[in-house]
Amino acid sequence: GVAGLRVGIVEEALGGDCEPAVVEGIESAAAALREAGAIVERVSVPLWTAGFPVWLGLLVNGWPQMLRSHGISSGHFGYVDVGRVHTAGLVRQAESHLLPSTAKLALLVSSWLHERYQAVPLARAQNQRIALQRALDAALGRFDLLLTPTTPHTAVRLPEGRMTEEEAIA
């Protein structure tokens, strides 16, 4: 059961471009939790709205690192399958033209940011990630779990046919 469970609804997760149907779903889930005996309250995590830009900033740097290192990346402390890395390197070398346009875009943006801004945007994103993690840890010090939407939008219709590269990126 959930009786006595402390649930925090992150206010900032329901703002901005969060669709009404998504907010209704969260409110419905909160009502069901209350009815089952949970203690449900709202909590403010102001840095919540920075989550996606911070993630995107780290992704733009991390994804190219992963591609350039053929899957090893940095900070990896686990076993590395040397044969797999070698194969990934050969495939990337021979077939890099087959990379998805999103991967090519991330490589270009990462290179541009590093050359133009000496990785300062990455440093800022990393520091914001730490600040956001601390803010979430503080909220989780008061609550057993945080209730938020997975995404701010309801599902979109799948395309009927092949998308252009421009449509896929948009």
CSV table of N, CA and C in Angstrom, one decimal:
chain,number,residue,atom,x,y,z
A,1,GLY,N,0.8,-1.2,0.0
A,1,GLY,CA,0.0,0.0,0.0
A,1,GLY,C,0.9,1.2,0.0
A,2,VAL,N,0.2,2.4,-0.1
A,2,VAL,CA,0.9,3.7,-0.2
A,2,VAL,C,0.5,4.5,1.0
A,3,ALA,N,-0.2,4.0,2.0
A,3,ALA,CA,-0.6,4.8,3.1
A,3,ALA,C,0.6,5.4,3.8
A,4,GLY,N,0.6,6.7,4.1
A,4,GLY,CA,1.7,7.3,4.7
A,4,GLY,C,2.9,7.7,3.8
A,5,LEU,N,2.8,7.3,2.5
A,5,LEU,CA,3.9,7.7,1.6
A,5,LEU,C,3.8,9.2,1.3
A,6,ARG,N,4.9,9.8,1.3
A,6,ARG,CA,5.0,11.3,1.1
A,6,ARG,C,5.3,11.5,-0.4
A,7,VAL,N,4.4,12.1,-1.1
A,7,VAL,CA,4.5,12.4,-2.5
A,7,VAL,C,4.5,13.9,-2.8
A,8,GLY,N,5.5,14.3,-3.5
A,8,GLY,CA,5.6,15.7,-3.9
A,8,GLY,C,5.3,15.9,-5.4
A,9,ILE,N,4.4,16.8,-5.7
A,9,ILE,CA,4.1,17.1,-7.1
A,9,ILE,C,5.0,18.4,-7.4
A,10,VAL,N,5.9,18.2,-8.3
A,10,VAL,CA,6.8,19.3,-8.7
A,10,VAL,C,6.0,20.3,-9.5
A,11,GLU,N,5.8,21.5,-8.9
A,11,GLU,CA,4.9,22.5,-9.5
A,11,GLU,C,5.5,22.9,-10.9
A,12,GLU,N,6.8,23.1,-11.0
A,12,GLU,CA,7.4,23.6,-12.3
A,12,GLU,C,7.2,22.6,-13.4
A,13,ALA,N,7.0,21.3,-13.1
A,13,ALA,CA,6.8,20.3,-14.1
A,13,ALA,C,5.4,20.4,-14.8
A,14,LEU,N,4.5,21.1,-14.1
A,14,LEU,CA,3.1,21.2,-14.7
A,14,LEU,C,2.9,22.6,-15.3
A,15,GLY,N,4.0,23.4,-15.4
A,15,GLY,CA,3.8,24.7,-16.0
A,15,GLY,C,4.3,24.7,-17.4
A,16,GLY,N,4.6,25.9,-17.9
A,16,GLY,CA,5.2,26.1,-19.2
A,16,GLY,C,4.3,25.5,-20.3
A,17,ASP,N,4.8,24.6,-21.1
A,17,ASP,CA,4.1,24.1,-22.2
A,17,ASP,C,3.4,22.7,-21.9
A,18,CYS,N,3.2,22.5,-20.6
A,18,CYS,CA,2.5,21.2,-20.2
A,18,CYS,C,1.1,21.3,-20.7
A,19,GLU,N,0.6,20.3,-21.5
A,19,GLU,CA,-0.7,20.3,-22.0
A,19,GLU,C,-1.7,20.0,-20.9
A,20,PRO,N,-2.9,20.6,-21.0
A,20,PRO,CA,-4.0,20.4,-20.0
A,20,PRO,C,-4.3,18.9,-19.7
A,21,ALA,N,-4.3,18.1,-20.7
A,21,ALA,CA,-4.5,16.7,-20.5
A,21,ALA,C,-3.5,16.0,-19.7
A,22,VAL,N,-2.2,16.4,-19.8
A,22,VAL,CA,-1.2,15.9,-19.0
A,22,VAL,C,-1.3,16.3,-17.5
A,23,VAL,N,-1.6,17.6,-17.3
A,23,VAL,CA,-1.9,18.1,-16.0
A,23,VAL,C,-3.0,17.3,-15.3
A,24,GLU,N,-4.1,17.1,-16.1
A,24,GLU,CA,-5.2,16.3,-15.6
A,24,GLU,C,-4.8,14.9,-15.2
A,25,GLY,N,-3.9,14.3,-16.0
A,25,GLY,CA,-3.5,13.0,-15.6
A,25,GLY,C,-2.7,13.0,-14.3
A,26,ILE,N,-1.9,14.0,-14.1
A,26,ILE,CA,-1.1,14.1,-12.8
A,26,ILE,C,-2.0,14.3,-11.7
A,27,GLU,N,-3.0,15.2,-11.9
A,27,GLU,CA,-4.0,15.5,-10.8
A,27,GLU,C,-4.8,14.2,-10.5
A,28,SER,N,-5.1,13.4,-11.5
A,28,SER,CA,-5.9,12.2,-11.3
A,28,SER,C,-5.0,11.2,-10.5
A,29,ALA,N,-3.8,11.1,-10.9
A,29,ALA,CA,-2.9,10.2,-10.1
A,29,ALA,C,-2.7,10.6,-8.7
A,30,ALA,N,-2.6,11.9,-8.5
A,30,ALA,CA,-2.5,12.5,-7.1
A,30,ALA,C,-3.7,12.2,-6.3
A,31,ALA,N,-4.9,12.3,-6.9
A,31,ALA,CA,-6.1,12.1,-6.2
A,31,ALA,C,-6.2,10.6,-5.8
A,32,ALA,N,-5.8,9.7,-6.7
A,32,ALA,CA,-5.8,8.3,-6.4
A,32,ALA,C,-4.8,7.9,-5.3
A,33,LEU,N,-3.7,8.6,-5.3
A,33,LEU,CA,-2.7,8.3,-4.2
A,33,LEU,C,-3.2,8.8,-2.9
A,34,ARG,N,-3.9,10.0,-2.9
A,34,ARG,CA,-4.5,10.6,-1.6
A,34,ARG,C,-5.5,9.6,-1.1
A,35,GLU,N,-6.4,9.2,-2.0
A,35,GLU,CA,-7.5,8.3,-1.7
A,35,GLU,C,-7.0,7.0,-1.0
A,36,ALA,N,-5.8,6.6,-1.5
A,36,ALA,CA,-5.2,5.3,-0.9
A,36,ALA,C,-4.4,5.6,0.3
A,37,GLY,N,-4.3,6.8,0.8
A,37,GLY,CA,-3.7,7.1,2.1
A,37,GLY,C,-2.3,7.8,2.0
A,38,ALA,N,-1.9,8.2,0.8
A,38,ALA,CA,-0.6,8.9,0.7
A,38,ALA,C,-0.8,10.4,1.0
A,39,ILE,N,0.3,11.0,1.5
A,39,ILE,CA,0.3,12.4,1.8
A,39,ILE,C,0.8,13.1,0.5
A,40,VAL,N,0.0,13.8,-0.2
A,40,VAL,CA,0.4,14.5,-1.4
A,40,VAL,C,0.4,16.0,-1.3
A,41,GLU,N,1.6,16.6,-1.6
A,41,GLU,CA,1.7,18.0,-1.5
A,41,GLU,C,2.5,18.5,-2.7
A,42,ARG,N,2.3,19.8,-2.9
A,42,ARG,CA,3.1,20.4,-4.0
A,42,ARG,C,4.4,20.9,-3.5
A,43,VAL,N,5.4,20.8,-4.4
A,43,VAL,CA,6.8,21.2,-4.0
A,43,VAL,C,7.4,22.0,-5.2
A,44,SER,N,8.1,23.1,-4.8
A,44,SER,CA,8.7,23.9,-5.9
A,44,SER,C,10.2,23.5,-6.0
A,45,VAL,N,10.6,23.3,-7.2
A,45,VAL,CA,12.0,23.0,-7.6
A,45,VAL,C,12.3,23.9,-8.8
A,46,PRO,N,12.6,25.2,-8.5
A,46,PRO,CA,12.8,26.2,-9.5
A,46,PRO,C,13.7,25.8,-10.7
A,47,LEU,N,14.8,25.0,-10.4
A,47,LEU,CA,15.7,24.6,-11.4
A,47,LEU,C,15.1,23.5,-12.3
A,48,TRP,N,13.9,23.0,-12.0
A,48,TRP,CA,13.3,22.0,-12.8
A,48,TRP,C,13.2,22.4,-14.3
A,49,THR,N,12.9,23.6,-14.5
A,49,THR,CA,12.7,24.1,-15.9
A,49,THR,C,14.0,24.1,-16.7
A,50,ALA,N,15.2,24.1,-16.0
A,50,ALA,CA,16.5,24.0,-16.6
A,50,ALA,C,16.9,22.6,-17.0
A,51,GLY,N,16.1,21.6,-16.6
A,51,GLY,CA,16.5,20.2,-16.8
A,51,GLY,C,16.7,19.9,-18.3
A,52,PHE,N,15.8,20.2,-19.2
A,52,PHE,CA,16.0,19.9,-20.6
A,52,PHE,C,17.2,20.6,-21.2
A,53,PRO,N,17.3,21.9,-21.0
A,53,PRO,CA,18.5,22.6,-21.6
A,53,PRO,C,19.8,22.0,-21.1
A,54,VAL,N,19.8,21.7,-19.8
A,54,VAL,CA,21.0,21.1,-19.2
A,54,VAL,C,21.3,19.8,-19.8
A,55,TRP,N,20.3,18.9,-19.9
A,55,TRP,CA,20.5,17.6,-20.5
A,55,TRP,C,21.0,17.8,-22.0
A,56,LEU,N,20.4,18.7,-22.7
A,56,LEU,CA,20.7,18.9,-24.1
A,56,LEU,C,22.2,19.3,-24.2
A,57,GLY,N,22.6,20.2,-23.3
A,57,GLY,CA,24.0,20.7,-23.3
A,57,GLY,C,25.0,19.6,-23.1
A,58,LEU,N,24.6,18.7,-22.1
A,58,LEU,CA,25.5,17.6,-21.8
A,58,LEU,C,25.4,16.5,-23.0
A,59,LEU,N,24.3,16.3,-23.6
A,59,LEU,CA,24.2,15.4,-24.7
A,59,LEU,C,25.0,15.8,-25.9
A,60,VAL,N,24.9,17.1,-26.2
A,60,VAL,CA,25.7,17.6,-27.3
A,60,VAL,C,27.2,17.4,-27.2
A,61,ASN,N,27.6,17.3,-25.9
A,61,ASN,CA,29.0,17.0,-25.7
A,61,ASN,C,29.2,15.5,-25.5
A,62,GLY,N,28.4,14.8,-24.8
A,62,GLY,CA,28.6,13.4,-24.5
A,62,GLY,C,28.4,12.5,-25.7
A,63,TRP,N,27.4,12.7,-26.5
A,63,TRP,CA,27.1,11.9,-27.6
A,63,TRP,C,28.3,11.8,-28.6
A,64,PRO,N,28.8,13.0,-29.0
A,64,PRO,CA,30.0,12.9,-29.9
A,64,PRO,C,31.2,12.3,-29.2
A,65,GLN,N,31.4,12.5,-27.9
A,65,GLN,CA,32.5,11.8,-27.2
A,65,GLN,C,32.3,10.3,-27.3
A,66,MET,N,31.1,9.8,-27.2
A,66,MET,CA,30.8,8.4,-27.3
A,66,MET,C,31.1,7.9,-28.7
A,67,LEU,N,30.7,8.7,-29.7
A,67,LEU,CA,30.9,8.3,-31.1
A,67,LEU,C,32.4,8.2,-31.4
A,68,ARG,N,33.1,9.3,-30.9
A,68,ARG,CA,34.6,9.4,-31.2
A,68,ARG,C,35.4,8.3,-30.5
A,69,SER,N,34.9,7.8,-29.4
A,69,SER,CA,35.6,6.8,-28.6
A,69,SER,C,35.1,5.4,-28.9
A,70,HIS,N,34.2,5.3,-29.9
A,70,HIS,CA,33.7,4.1,-30.4
A,70,HIS,C,32.9,3.3,-29.3
A,71,GLY,N,32.3,4.1,-28.4
A,71,GLY,CA,31.4,3.5,-27.4
A,71,GLY,C,32.0,3.5,-26.0
A,72,ILE,N,33.2,3.9,-25.8
A,72,ILE,CA,33.8,3.9,-24.5
A,72,ILE,C,33.5,5.1,-23.7
A,73,SER,N,33.6,6.3,-24.3
A,73,SER,CA,33.4,7.6,-23.7
A,73,SER,C,34.4,7.8,-22.6
A,74,SER,N,34.1,8.8,-21.7
A,74,SER,CA,35.1,9.1,-20.6
A,74,SER,C,34.4,8.7,-19.3
A,75,GLY,N,35.3,8.4,-18.3
A,75,GLY,CA,34.8,8.1,-17.0
A,75,GLY,C,34.2,6.7,-16.8
A,76,HIS,N,34.5,5.9,-17.8
A,76,HIS,CA,33.9,4.5,-17.8
A,76,HIS,C,34.9,3.6,-17.0
A,77,PHE,N,34.4,3.0,-16.0
A,77,PHE,CA,35.2,2.2,-15.1
A,77,PHE,C,34.9,0.7,-15.2
A,78,GLY,N,34.1,0.3,-16.2
A,78,GLY,CA,33.7,-1.1,-16.4
A,78,GLY,C,34.6,-1.8,-17.5
A,79,TYR,N,34.4,-3.0,-17.7
A,79,TYR,CA,35.1,-3.8,-18.7
A,79,TYR,C,34.8,-3.3,-20.1
A,80,VAL,N,35.8,-3.2,-20.9
A,80,VAL,CA,35.6,-2.8,-22.3
A,80,VAL,C,36.0,-3.9,-23.2
A,81,ASP,N,35.0,-4.3,-24.0
A,81,ASP,CA,35.2,-5.3,-25.0
A,81,ASP,C,36.0,-4.7,-26.2
A,82,VAL,N,37.3,-5.1,-26.2
A,82,VAL,CA,38.2,-4.5,-27.2
A,82,VAL,C,37.7,-4.8,-28.6
A,83,GLY,N,37.3,-6.0,-28.9
A,83,GLY,CA,36.8,-6.4,-30.2
A,83,GLY,C,35.7,-5.6,-30.7
A,84,ARG,N,34.8,-5.3,-29.7
A,84,ARG,CA,33.6,-4.5,-30.1
A,84,ARG,C,34.0,-3.1,-30.4
A,85,VAL,N,34.9,-2.5,-29.6
A,85,VAL,CA,35.4,-1.2,-29.8
A,85,VAL,C,36.0,-1.1,-31.2
A,86,HIS,N,36.9,-2.1,-31.5
A,86,HIS,CA,37.5,-2.1,-32.8
A,86,HIS,C,36.5,-2.2,-34.0
A,87,THR,N,35.5,-3.0,-33.8
A,87,THR,CA,34.5,-3.1,-34.8
A,87,THR,C,33.7,-1.8,-35.0
A,88,ALA,N,33.4,-1.2,-33.9
A,88,ALA,CA,32.6,0.1,-33.9
A,88,ALA,C,33.5,1.1,-34.6
A,89,GLY,N,34.8,1.1,-34.4
A,89,GLY,CA,35.7,2.1,-35.0
A,89,GLY,C,35.8,1.9,-36.5
A,90,LEU,N,35.9,0.6,-36.9
A,90,LEU,CA,35.9,0.3,-38.3
A,90,LEU,C,34.6,0.7,-39.1
A,91,VAL,N,33.5,0.4,-38.4
A,91,VAL,CA,32.2,0.7,-39.0
A,91,VAL,C,32.1,2.3,-39.1
A,92,ARG,N,32.4,3.0,-38.1
A,92,ARG,CA,32.3,4.4,-38.1
A,92,ARG,C,33.2,5.0,-39.2
A,93,GLN,N,34.4,4.5,-39.3
A,93,GLN,CA,35.3,5.0,-40.3
A,93,GLN,C,34.8,4.7,-41.7
A,94,ALA,N,34.3,3.5,-41.9
A,94,ALA,CA,33.8,3.1,-43.3
A,94,ALA,C,32.4,3.6,-43.6
A,95,GLU,N,31.6,3.8,-42.6
A,95,GLU,CA,30.2,4.1,-42.9
A,95,GLU,C,29.7,5.3,-42.1
A,96,SER,N,30.6,6.3,-41.9
A,96,SER,CA,30.1,7.5,-41.1
A,96,SER,C,29.1,8.3,-41.9
A,97,HIS,N,29.1,8.1,-43.2
A,97,HIS,CA,28.0,8.8,-44.0
A,97,HIS,C,26.6,8.2,-43.7
A,98,LEU,N,26.5,7.1,-43.1
A,98,LEU,CA,25.3,6.5,-42.8
A,98,LEU,C,24.8,6.9,-41.4
A,99,LEU,N,25.5,7.7,-40.6
A,99,LEU,CA,25.1,8.1,-39.3
A,99,LEU,C,23.8,8.9,-39.5
A,100,PRO,N,22.9,8.8,-38.5
A,100,PRO,CA,21.6,9.6,-38.6
A,100,PRO,C,22.0,11.1,-38.6
A,101,SER,N,21.1,11.9,-39.2
A,101,SER,CA,21.4,13.3,-39.3
A,101,SER,C,21.4,14.0,-37.9
A,102,THR,N,20.7,13.4,-36.9
A,102,THR,CA,20.8,13.9,-35.6
A,102,THR,C,22.2,13.7,-35.0
A,103,ALA,N,22.8,12.6,-35.3
A,103,ALA,CA,24.2,12.4,-34.8
A,103,ALA,C,25.2,13.3,-35.5
A,104,LYS,N,25.0,13.5,-36.8
A,104,LYS,CA,25.9,14.4,-37.5
A,104,LYS,C,25.7,15.8,-36.9
A,105,LEU,N,24.5,16.2,-36.7
A,105,LEU,CA,24.2,17.5,-36.1
A,105,LEU,C,24.9,17.7,-34.8
A,106,ALA,N,24.8,16.7,-33.9
A,106,ALA,CA,25.4,16.7,-32.6
A,106,ALA,C,27.0,16.9,-32.7
A,107,LEU,N,27.6,16.1,-33.7
A,107,LEU,CA,29.0,16.2,-33.9
A,107,LEU,C,29.4,17.6,-34.3
A,108,LEU,N,28.6,18.2,-35.2
A,108,LEU,CA,28.9,19.6,-35.7
A,108,LEU,C,28.8,20.6,-34.6
A,109,VAL,N,27.7,20.5,-33.9
A,109,VAL,CA,27.5,21.5,-32.8
A,109,VAL,C,28.5,21.4,-31.7
A,110,SER,N,28.9,20.2,-31.4
A,110,SER,CA,29.9,19.9,-30.4
A,110,SER,C,31.2,20.5,-30.8
A,111,SER,N,31.6,20.3,-32.0
A,111,SER,CA,32.9,20.8,-32.6
A,111,SER,C,32.9,22.3,-32.6
A,112,TRP,N,31.8,22.9,-33.0
A,112,TRP,CA,31.6,24.3,-33.1
A,112,TRP,C,31.7,25.0,-31.7
A,113,LEU,N,31.0,24.4,-30.7
A,113,LEU,CA,31.0,24.9,-29.4
A,113,LEU,C,32.4,24.8,-28.8
A,114,HIS,N,33.1,23.7,-29.0
A,114,HIS,CA,34.5,23.6,-28.5
A,114,HIS,C,35.5,24.6,-29.1
A,115,GLU,N,35.3,24.7,-30.4
A,115,GLU,CA,36.3,25.6,-31.1
A,115,GLU,C,35.9,27.1,-30.8
A,116,ARG,N,34.7,27.4,-30.8
A,116,ARG,CA,34.2,28.8,-30.7
A,116,ARG,C,34.3,29.3,-29.2
A,117,TYR,N,33.8,28.4,-28.3
A,117,TYR,CA,33.7,28.8,-26.9
A,117,TYR,C,34.5,28.0,-25.9
A,118,GLN,N,35.5,27.3,-26.4
A,118,GLN,CA,36.4,26.5,-25.5
A,118,GLN,C,35.7,25.7,-24.5
A,119,ALA,N,34.5,25.1,-24.8
A,119,ALA,CA,33.8,24.2,-24.0
A,119,ALA,C,33.1,24.9,-22.8
A,120,VAL,N,33.1,26.2,-22.8
A,120,VAL,CA,32.4,26.9,-21.6
A,120,VAL,C,30.9,26.5,-21.5
A,121,PRO,N,30.2,26.3,-22.6
A,121,PRO,CA,28.8,25.9,-22.4
A,121,PRO,C,28.7,24.5,-21.7
A,122,LEU,N,29.6,23.6,-22.1
A,122,LEU,CA,29.6,22.3,-21.4
A,122,LEU,C,29.9,22.5,-19.9
A,123,ALA,N,30.9,23.3,-19.5
A,123,ALA,CA,31.2,23.5,-18.1
A,123,ALA,C,29.9,24.1,-17.4
A,124,ARG,N,29.3,25.0,-18.0
A,124,ARG,CA,28.1,25.6,-17.4
A,124,ARG,C,27.0,24.6,-17.3
A,125,ALA,N,26.8,23.8,-18.3
A,125,ALA,CA,25.7,22.7,-18.2
A,125,ALA,C,26.1,21.7,-17.1
A,126,GLN,N,27.3,21.4,-17.0
A,126,GLN,CA,27.8,20.4,-15.9
A,126,GLN,C,27.5,21.0,-14.5
A,127,ASN,N,27.8,22.3,-14.4
A,127,ASN,CA,27.5,22.9,-13.1
A,127,ASN,C,26.0,23.0,-12.8
A,128,GLN,N,25.2,23.3,-13.8
A,128,GLN,CA,23.8,23.4,-13.6
A,128,GLN,C,23.2,22.0,-13.3
A,129,ARG,N,23.8,20.9,-13.9
A,129,ARG,CA,23.4,19.6,-13.6
A,129,ARG,C,23.6,19.3,-12.1
A,130,ILE,N,24.7,19.7,-11.6
A,130,ILE,CA,25.0,19.5,-10.2
A,130,ILE,C,24.0,20.2,-9.3
A,131,ALA,N,23.8,21.5,-9.7
A,131,ALA,CA,22.8,22.3,-8.9
A,131,ALA,C,21.4,21.7,-8.9
A,132,LEU,N,21.0,21.2,-10.1
A,132,LEU,CA,19.7,20.6,-10.3
A,132,LEU,C,19.6,19.3,-9.4
A,133,GLN,N,20.7,18.5,-9.5
A,133,GLN,CA,20.7,17.3,-8.7
A,133,GLN,C,20.6,17.6,-7.2
A,134,ARG,N,21.3,18.6,-6.7
A,134,ARG,CA,21.2,19.0,-5.3
A,134,ARG,C,19.7,19.5,-5.0
A,135,ALA,N,19.1,20.2,-5.9
A,135,ALA,CA,17.7,20.7,-5.6
A,135,ALA,C,16.8,19.5,-5.6
A,136,LEU,N,17.0,18.5,-6.4
A,136,LEU,CA,16.1,17.3,-6.4
A,136,LEU,C,16.4,16.5,-5.1
A,137,ASP,N,17.7,16.4,-4.7
A,137,ASP,CA,18.0,15.7,-3.5
A,137,ASP,C,17.3,16.3,-2.3
A,138,ALA,N,17.3,17.7,-2.3
A,138,ALA,CA,16.6,18.4,-1.2
A,138,ALA,C,15.2,18.1,-1.2
A,139,ALA,N,14.5,18.1,-2.4
A,139,ALA,CA,13.1,17.8,-2.4
A,139,ALA,C,12.8,16.3,-2.0
A,140,LEU,N,13.7,15.4,-2.4
A,140,LEU,CA,13.6,14.0,-2.0
A,140,LEU,C,13.9,13.8,-0.5
A,141,GLY,N,14.5,14.8,0.2
A,141,GLY,CA,14.7,14.8,1.6
A,141,GLY,C,13.4,15.0,2.3
A,142,ARG,N,12.4,15.6,1.7
A,142,ARG,CA,11.1,15.9,2.3
A,142,ARG,C,10.1,14.9,1.8
A,143,PHE,N,10.3,14.3,0.6
A,143,PHE,CA,9.3,13.4,0.0
A,143,PHE,C,9.9,12.0,-0.3
A,144,ASP,N,9.0,11.0,-0.3
A,144,ASP,CA,9.5,9.7,-0.7
A,144,ASP,C,9.7,9.6,-2.2
A,145,LEU,N,8.8,10.3,-2.9
A,145,LEU,CA,8.9,10.3,-4.4
A,145,LEU,C,8.3,11.6,-4.9
A,146,LEU,N,8.7,11.9,-6.1
A,146,LEU,CA,8.2,13.1,-6.8
A,146,LEU,C,7.4,12.7,-8.0
A,147,LEU,N,6.2,13.3,-8.1
A,147,LEU,CA,5.3,13.0,-9.1
A,147,LEU,C,5.3,14.1,-10.2
A,148,THR,N,5.7,13.7,-11.4
A,148,THR,CA,5.9,14.6,-12.5
A,148,THR,C,5.4,13.9,-13.8
A,149,PRO,N,5.0,14.7,-14.8
A,149,PRO,CA,4.8,14.0,-16.1
A,149,PRO,C,6.1,13.5,-16.7
A,150,THR,N,6.0,12.4,-17.5
A,150,THR,CA,7.1,11.9,-18.2
A,150,THR,C,7.5,12.9,-19.3
A,151,THR,N,6.5,13.4,-20.0
A,151,THR,CA,6.7,14.5,-21.0
A,151,THR,C,5.5,15.5,-20.8
A,152,PRO,N,5.7,16.7,-21.3
A,152,PRO,CA,4.6,17.7,-21.1
A,152,PRO,C,3.5,17.6,-22.2
A,153,HIS,N,3.7,16.7,-23.1
A,153,HIS,CA,2.7,16.6,-24.2
A,153,HIS,C,2.1,15.2,-24.3
A,154,THR,N,0.9,15.1,-24.8
A,154,THR,CA,0.3,13.8,-25.1
A,154,THR,C,1.0,13.3,-26.4
A,155,ALA,N,0.8,12.0,-26.7
A,155,ALA,CA,1.4,11.4,-27.8
A,155,ALA,C,1.0,12.0,-29.1
A,156,VAL,N,1.9,12.2,-30.0
A,156,VAL,CA,1.6,12.7,-31.4
A,156,VAL,C,1.3,11.5,-32.3
A,157,ARG,N,0.6,11.8,-33.4
A,157,ARG,CA,0.4,10.8,-34.3
A,157,ARG,C,1.7,10.4,-35.0
A,158,LEU,N,1.9,9.1,-35.2
A,158,LEU,CA,3.1,8.7,-36.0
A,158,LEU,C,2.9,9.1,-37.4
A,159,PRO,N,4.0,9.4,-38.1
A,159,PRO,CA,3.9,9.8,-39.5
A,159,PRO,C,3.5,8.6,-40.3
A,160,GLU,N,2.9,9.0,-41.4
A,160,GLU,CA,2.5,7.9,-42.4
A,160,GLU,C,3.4,7.9,-43.5
A,161,GLY,N,4.5,7.3,-43.4
A,161,GLY,CA,5.5,7.3,-44.4
A,161,GLY,C,6.8,7.8,-43.9
A,162,ARG,N,7.8,7.9,-44.8
A,162,ARG,CA,9.1,8.3,-44.4
A,162,ARG,C,9.2,9.8,-44.2
A,163,MET,N,9.9,10.2,-43.2
A,163,MET,CA,10.0,11.6,-42.9
A,163,MET,C,11.3,12.1,-43.6
A,164,THR,N,11.3,13.4,-43.9
A,164,THR,CA,12.5,14.1,-44.4
A,164,THR,C,13.4,14.3,-43.2
A,165,GLU,N,14.7,14.6,-43.5
A,165,GLU,CA,15.6,14.8,-42.4
A,165,GLU,C,15.2,16.1,-41.6
A,166,GLU,N,14.7,17.1,-42.3
A,166,GLU,CA,14.2,18.3,-41.7
A,166,GLU,C,13.1,18.0,-40.7
A,167,GLU,N,12.1,17.2,-41.1
A,167,GLU,CA,11.0,16.8,-40.3
A,167,GLU,C,11.4,16.0,-39.1
A,168,ALA,N,12.4,15.1,-39.3
A,168,ALA,CA,12.9,14.3,-38.2
A,168,ALA,C,13.6,15.1,-37.1
A,169,ILE,N,14.3,16.1,-37.5
A,169,ILE,CA,15.0,17.0,-36.5
A,169,ILE,C,14.1,17.9,-35.8
A,170,ALA,N,13.0,18.4,-36.5
A,170,ALA,CA,12.1,19.4,-36.0
A,170,ALA,C,11.3,18.9,-34.8
